[in-house]
């Protein structure tokens, strides 16, 4: 029975990879920034779940995986905010510091 459950989990994981890839490739470039913002929110939820998993107080594999998840999700959130900020700076109008006399 355990082998069947593991096989189903792997099947769902691989299916999610293919469906996710197909959906992401269909997103127009103008929607990439809001999509990244939503991805950052999902990573924030992942951090909360990892904190709950790591904070059980027992040193088990779930605690170790929770700490690893905290590290990776934090890296993902910080990197996502940096990339989103860089993309938003591309849409800012350049300031005219010398033309209006101020």
Short mmCIF file of N, CA and C in Angstrom, two decimals:
data_model
loop_
_atom_site.label_atom_id
_atom_site.label_comp_id
_atom_site.label_asym_id
_atom_site.label_seq_id
_atom_site.Cartn_x
_atom_site.Cartn_y
_atom_site.Cartn_z
N UNK A 1 0.82 -1.20 0.00
CA UNK A 1 0.00 0.00 0.00
C UNK A 1 0.86 1.26 0.00
N UNK A 2 1.98 1.25 0.72
CA UNK A 2 2.82 2.44 0.79
C UNK A 2 3.45 2.76 -0.56
N UNK A 3 3.82 1.75 -1.32
CA UNK A 3 4.38 1.97 -2.64
C UNK A 3 3.38 2.63 -3.58
N UNK A 4 2.12 2.24 -3.44
CA UNK A 4 1.06 2.82 -4.26
C UNK A 4 0.88 4.30 -3.94
N UNK A 5 0.91 4.64 -2.67
CA UNK A 5 0.76 6.04 -2.25
C UNK A 5 1.93 6.87 -2.77
N UNK A 6 3.13 6.36 -2.65
CA UNK A 6 4.31 7.07 -3.14
C UNK A 6 4.23 7.27 -4.65
N UNK A 7 3.79 6.25 -5.36
CA UNK A 7 3.65 6.36 -6.81
C UNK A 7 2.61 7.42 -7.19
N UNK A 8 1.51 7.47 -6.47
CA UNK A 8 0.49 8.49 -6.74
C UNK A 8 1.02 9.89 -6.44
N UNK A 9 1.79 10.04 -5.36
CA UNK A 9 2.35 11.35 -5.04
C UNK A 9 3.33 11.81 -6.11
N UNK A 10 4.16 10.91 -6.61
CA UNK A 10 5.09 11.25 -7.68
C UNK A 10 4.31 11.60 -8.95
N UNK A 11 3.26 10.87 -9.24
CA UNK A 11 2.43 11.15 -10.41
C UNK A 11 1.81 12.55 -10.32
N UNK A 12 1.26 12.90 -9.17
CA UNK A 12 0.66 14.23 -8.99
C UNK A 12 1.73 15.32 -9.10
N UNK A 13 2.91 15.07 -8.55
CA UNK A 13 4.00 16.04 -8.61
C UNK A 13 4.43 16.30 -10.06
N UNK A 14 4.62 15.24 -10.83
CA UNK A 14 5.03 15.39 -12.23
C UNK A 14 3.93 16.06 -13.04
N UNK A 15 2.69 15.70 -12.79
CA UNK A 15 1.57 16.34 -13.48
C UNK A 15 1.50 17.83 -13.15
N UNK A 16 1.74 18.19 -11.89
CA UNK A 16 1.74 19.60 -11.50
C UNK A 16 2.86 20.37 -12.18
N UNK A 17 4.01 19.73 -12.38
CA UNK A 17 5.12 20.38 -13.08
C UNK A 17 4.71 20.71 -14.51
N UNK A 18 4.14 19.74 -15.22
CA UNK A 18 3.74 19.97 -16.61
C UNK A 18 2.62 21.00 -16.73
N UNK A 19 1.62 20.91 -15.88
CA UNK A 19 0.52 21.88 -15.93
C UNK A 19 1.01 23.28 -15.58
N UNK A 20 1.86 23.39 -14.57
CA UNK A 20 2.42 24.69 -14.20
C UNK A 20 3.24 25.30 -15.31
N UNK A 21 4.05 24.49 -15.97
CA UNK A 21 4.87 24.99 -17.07
C UNK A 21 3.99 25.48 -18.22
N UNK A 22 2.96 24.73 -18.55
CA UNK A 22 2.06 25.15 -19.62
C UNK A 22 1.33 26.45 -19.27
N UNK A 23 0.91 26.59 -18.03
CA UNK A 23 0.22 27.81 -17.64
C UNK A 23 1.14 29.02 -17.65
N UNK A 24 2.35 28.86 -17.15
CA UNK A 24 3.29 29.98 -17.07
C UNK A 24 3.70 30.45 -18.46
N UNK A 25 3.86 29.54 -19.40
CA UNK A 25 4.26 29.95 -20.75
C UNK A 25 3.16 30.71 -21.48
N UNK A 26 1.92 30.59 -21.01
CA UNK A 26 0.81 31.30 -21.65
C UNK A 26 0.57 32.69 -21.08
N UNK A 27 1.31 33.10 -20.05
CA UNK A 27 1.10 34.39 -19.42
C UNK A 27 1.74 35.48 -20.29
N UNK A 28 0.99 36.54 -20.62
CA UNK A 28 1.59 37.63 -21.41
C UNK A 28 2.62 38.41 -20.57
N UNK A 29 3.60 39.01 -21.23
CA UNK A 29 4.67 39.72 -20.50
C UNK A 29 4.17 40.84 -19.59
N UNK A 30 3.04 41.46 -19.92
CA UNK A 30 2.54 42.55 -19.08
C UNK A 30 2.04 42.06 -17.72
N UNK A 31 1.78 40.79 -17.60
CA UNK A 31 1.27 40.25 -16.34
C UNK A 31 2.34 39.56 -15.50
N UNK A 32 3.59 39.61 -15.93
CA UNK A 32 4.64 38.93 -15.18
C UNK A 32 4.85 39.53 -13.79
N UNK A 33 4.82 40.87 -13.68
CA UNK A 33 5.04 41.50 -12.37
C UNK A 33 3.95 41.13 -11.37
N UNK A 34 2.65 41.23 -11.71
CA UNK A 34 1.64 40.78 -10.74
C UNK A 34 1.74 39.30 -10.42
N UNK A 35 2.14 38.50 -11.40
CA UNK A 35 2.29 37.07 -11.15
C UNK A 35 3.42 36.81 -10.16
N UNK A 36 4.52 37.56 -10.30
CA UNK A 36 5.63 37.41 -9.36
C UNK A 36 5.21 37.87 -7.97
N UNK A 37 4.38 38.89 -7.89
CA UNK A 37 3.89 39.36 -6.61
C UNK A 37 3.06 38.28 -5.92
N UNK A 38 2.22 37.62 -6.69
CA UNK A 38 1.45 36.50 -6.13
C UNK A 38 2.32 35.35 -5.72
N UNK A 39 3.38 35.11 -6.47
CA UNK A 39 4.32 34.05 -6.12
C UNK A 39 5.03 34.36 -4.81
N UNK A 40 5.35 35.64 -4.59
CA UNK A 40 5.95 36.03 -3.32
C UNK A 40 4.99 35.80 -2.16
N UNK A 41 3.72 36.05 -2.38
CA UNK A 41 2.73 35.81 -1.32
C UNK A 41 2.63 34.33 -0.99
N UNK A 42 2.68 33.48 -2.02
CA UNK A 42 2.64 32.04 -1.78
C UNK A 42 3.88 31.59 -1.03
N UNK A 43 5.04 32.17 -1.35
CA UNK A 43 6.26 31.83 -0.62
C UNK A 43 6.17 32.28 0.83
N UNK A 44 5.50 33.39 1.07
CA UNK A 44 5.29 33.83 2.45
C UNK A 44 4.44 32.84 3.23
N UNK A 45 3.43 32.28 2.59
CA UNK A 45 2.61 31.25 3.23
C UNK A 45 3.44 30.00 3.48
N UNK A 46 4.36 29.69 2.56
CA UNK A 46 5.25 28.55 2.75
C UNK A 46 6.13 28.75 3.97
N UNK A 47 6.59 29.99 4.18
CA UNK A 47 7.41 30.27 5.36
C UNK A 47 6.61 30.03 6.64
N UNK A 48 5.36 30.44 6.65
CA UNK A 48 4.52 30.22 7.84
C UNK A 48 4.35 28.72 8.11
N UNK A 49 4.08 27.95 7.06
CA UNK A 49 3.95 26.50 7.24
C UNK A 49 5.24 25.85 7.70
N UNK A 50 6.37 26.32 7.17
CA UNK A 50 7.66 25.78 7.58
C UNK A 50 7.97 26.14 9.03
N UNK A 51 7.60 27.35 9.44
CA UNK A 51 7.79 27.73 10.84
C UNK A 51 6.96 26.86 11.78
N UNK A 52 5.74 26.57 11.37
CA UNK A 52 4.91 25.69 12.19
C UNK A 52 5.49 24.28 12.27
N UNK A 53 6.03 23.80 11.15
CA UNK A 53 6.61 22.46 11.12
C UNK A 53 7.90 22.40 11.94
N UNK A 54 8.72 23.44 11.83
CA UNK A 54 10.00 23.43 12.54
C UNK A 54 9.82 23.70 14.03
N UNK A 55 8.73 24.34 14.42
CA UNK A 55 8.55 24.71 15.81
C UNK A 55 7.83 23.70 16.66
N UNK A 56 7.81 22.45 16.26
CA UNK A 56 7.12 21.44 17.05
C UNK A 56 7.86 21.07 18.33
N UNK A 57 9.13 21.39 18.41
CA UNK A 57 9.89 21.13 19.62
C UNK A 57 10.61 19.81 19.66
N UNK A 58 10.41 18.97 18.70
CA UNK A 58 11.09 17.68 18.64
C UNK A 58 12.11 17.70 17.52
N UNK A 59 13.23 17.03 17.73
CA UNK A 59 14.25 16.96 16.68
C UNK A 59 13.97 15.74 15.82
N UNK A 60 13.16 15.94 14.82
CA UNK A 60 12.82 14.86 13.90
C UNK A 60 13.12 15.32 12.48
N UNK A 61 12.83 14.47 11.54
CA UNK A 61 13.06 14.82 10.15
C UNK A 61 12.16 15.97 9.72
N UNK A 62 10.98 16.08 10.31
CA UNK A 62 10.09 17.20 9.94
C UNK A 62 10.66 18.53 10.41
N UNK A 63 11.33 18.54 11.56
CA UNK A 63 11.97 19.77 12.04
C UNK A 63 13.11 20.17 11.11
N UNK A 64 13.92 19.21 10.72
CA UNK A 64 15.04 19.50 9.82
C UNK A 64 14.52 19.99 8.47
N UNK A 65 13.52 19.31 7.93
CA UNK A 65 12.94 19.75 6.66
C UNK A 65 12.25 21.11 6.80
N UNK A 66 11.67 21.38 7.96
CA UNK A 66 11.06 22.69 8.20
C UNK A 66 12.08 23.81 8.18
N UNK A 67 13.24 23.58 8.79
CA UNK A 67 14.30 24.59 8.78
C UNK A 67 14.83 24.80 7.37
N UNK A 68 15.01 23.72 6.63
CA UNK A 68 15.47 23.85 5.24
C UNK A 68 14.42 24.61 4.42
N UNK A 69 13.15 24.33 4.65
CA UNK A 69 12.08 25.03 3.93
C UNK A 69 12.06 26.51 4.28
N UNK A 70 12.33 26.84 5.54
CA UNK A 70 12.39 28.25 5.95
C UNK A 70 13.50 28.97 5.19
N UNK A 71 14.67 28.34 5.12
CA UNK A 71 15.81 28.96 4.44
C UNK A 71 15.50 29.18 2.96
N UNK A 72 15.03 28.14 2.28
CA UNK A 72 14.77 28.26 0.85
C UNK A 72 13.62 29.21 0.54
N UNK A 73 12.57 29.18 1.32
CA UNK A 73 11.44 30.08 1.07
C UNK A 73 11.83 31.53 1.34
N UNK A 74 12.68 31.76 2.35
CA UNK A 74 13.16 33.12 2.61
C UNK A 74 14.01 33.63 1.46
N UNK A 75 14.89 32.78 0.95
CA UNK A 75 15.69 33.17 -0.22
C UNK A 75 14.78 33.48 -1.40
N UNK A 76 13.74 32.69 -1.58
CA UNK A 76 12.80 32.91 -2.68
C UNK A 76 12.05 34.22 -2.52
N UNK A 77 11.60 34.54 -1.32
CA UNK A 77 10.86 35.78 -1.09
C UNK A 77 11.76 36.99 -1.32
N UNK A 78 12.95 36.98 -0.74
CA UNK A 78 13.87 38.11 -0.90
C UNK A 78 14.25 38.29 -2.37
N UNK A 79 14.60 37.21 -3.03
CA UNK A 79 14.94 37.29 -4.45
C UNK A 79 13.77 37.77 -5.29
N UNK A 80 12.57 37.32 -4.96
CA UNK A 80 11.38 37.76 -5.70
C UNK A 80 11.13 39.24 -5.53
N UNK A 81 11.30 39.75 -4.31
CA UNK A 81 11.12 41.19 -4.10
C UNK A 81 12.19 41.99 -4.83
N UNK A 82 13.42 41.51 -4.86
CA UNK A 82 14.48 42.23 -5.58
C UNK A 82 14.21 42.26 -7.08
N UNK A 83 13.80 41.14 -7.64
CA UNK A 83 13.51 41.10 -9.07
C UNK A 83 12.28 41.95 -9.40
N UNK A 84 11.25 41.89 -8.56
CA UNK A 84 10.06 42.70 -8.79
C UNK A 84 10.40 44.18 -8.72
N UNK A 85 11.22 44.58 -7.75
CA UNK A 85 11.64 45.98 -7.64
C UNK A 85 12.42 46.41 -8.88
N UNK A 86 13.29 45.56 -9.35
CA UNK A 86 14.07 45.88 -10.55
C UNK A 86 13.16 46.02 -11.77
N UNK A 87 12.15 45.16 -11.87
CA UNK A 87 11.22 45.26 -13.00
C UNK A 87 10.39 46.53 -12.92
N UNK A 88 9.96 46.91 -11.72
CA UNK A 88 9.17 48.12 -11.57
C UNK A 88 9.99 49.37 -11.87
N UNK A 89 11.28 49.34 -11.59
CA UNK A 89 12.14 50.48 -11.91
C UNK A 89 12.25 50.69 -13.41
N UNK A 90 12.06 49.65 -14.19
CA UNK A 90 12.11 49.79 -15.65
C UNK A 90 10.95 50.64 -16.16
N UNK A 91 9.84 50.68 -15.44
CA UNK A 91 8.66 51.41 -15.90
C UNK A 91 8.60 52.84 -15.37
N UNK A 92 9.54 53.23 -14.50
CA UNK A 92 9.55 54.60 -13.99
C UNK A 92 10.04 55.55 -15.06
N UNK A 93 9.45 56.73 -15.07
CA UNK A 93 9.88 57.75 -16.02
C UNK A 93 11.17 58.38 -15.50
N UNK A 94 12.11 58.66 -16.39
CA UNK A 94 13.35 59.31 -15.93
C UNK A 94 13.05 60.73 -15.45
N UNK A 95 13.70 61.12 -14.37
CA UNK A 95 13.47 62.45 -13.82
C UNK A 95 14.26 63.48 -14.61
N UNK A 96 13.67 64.66 -14.74
CA UNK A 96 14.35 65.76 -15.43
C UNK A 96 14.89 66.71 -14.37
N UNK A 97 16.09 66.48 -13.92
CA UNK A 97 16.64 67.27 -12.82
C UNK A 97 17.13 68.64 -13.27
N UNK A 98 17.56 68.80 -14.49
CA UNK A 98 18.14 70.08 -14.91
C UNK A 98 17.22 70.94 -15.75
N UNK A 99 16.09 70.46 -16.22
CA UNK A 99 15.29 71.21 -17.19
C UNK A 99 14.33 72.21 -16.57
N UNK A 100 13.84 72.00 -15.35
CA UNK A 100 12.85 72.91 -14.79
C UNK A 100 13.44 73.88 -13.76
N UNK A 101 14.75 73.92 -13.60
CA UNK A 101 15.40 74.90 -12.76
C UNK A 101 15.39 74.58 -11.28
N UNK A 102 15.03 73.42 -10.87
CA UNK A 102 15.01 73.08 -9.44
C UNK A 102 16.19 72.25 -9.07
#
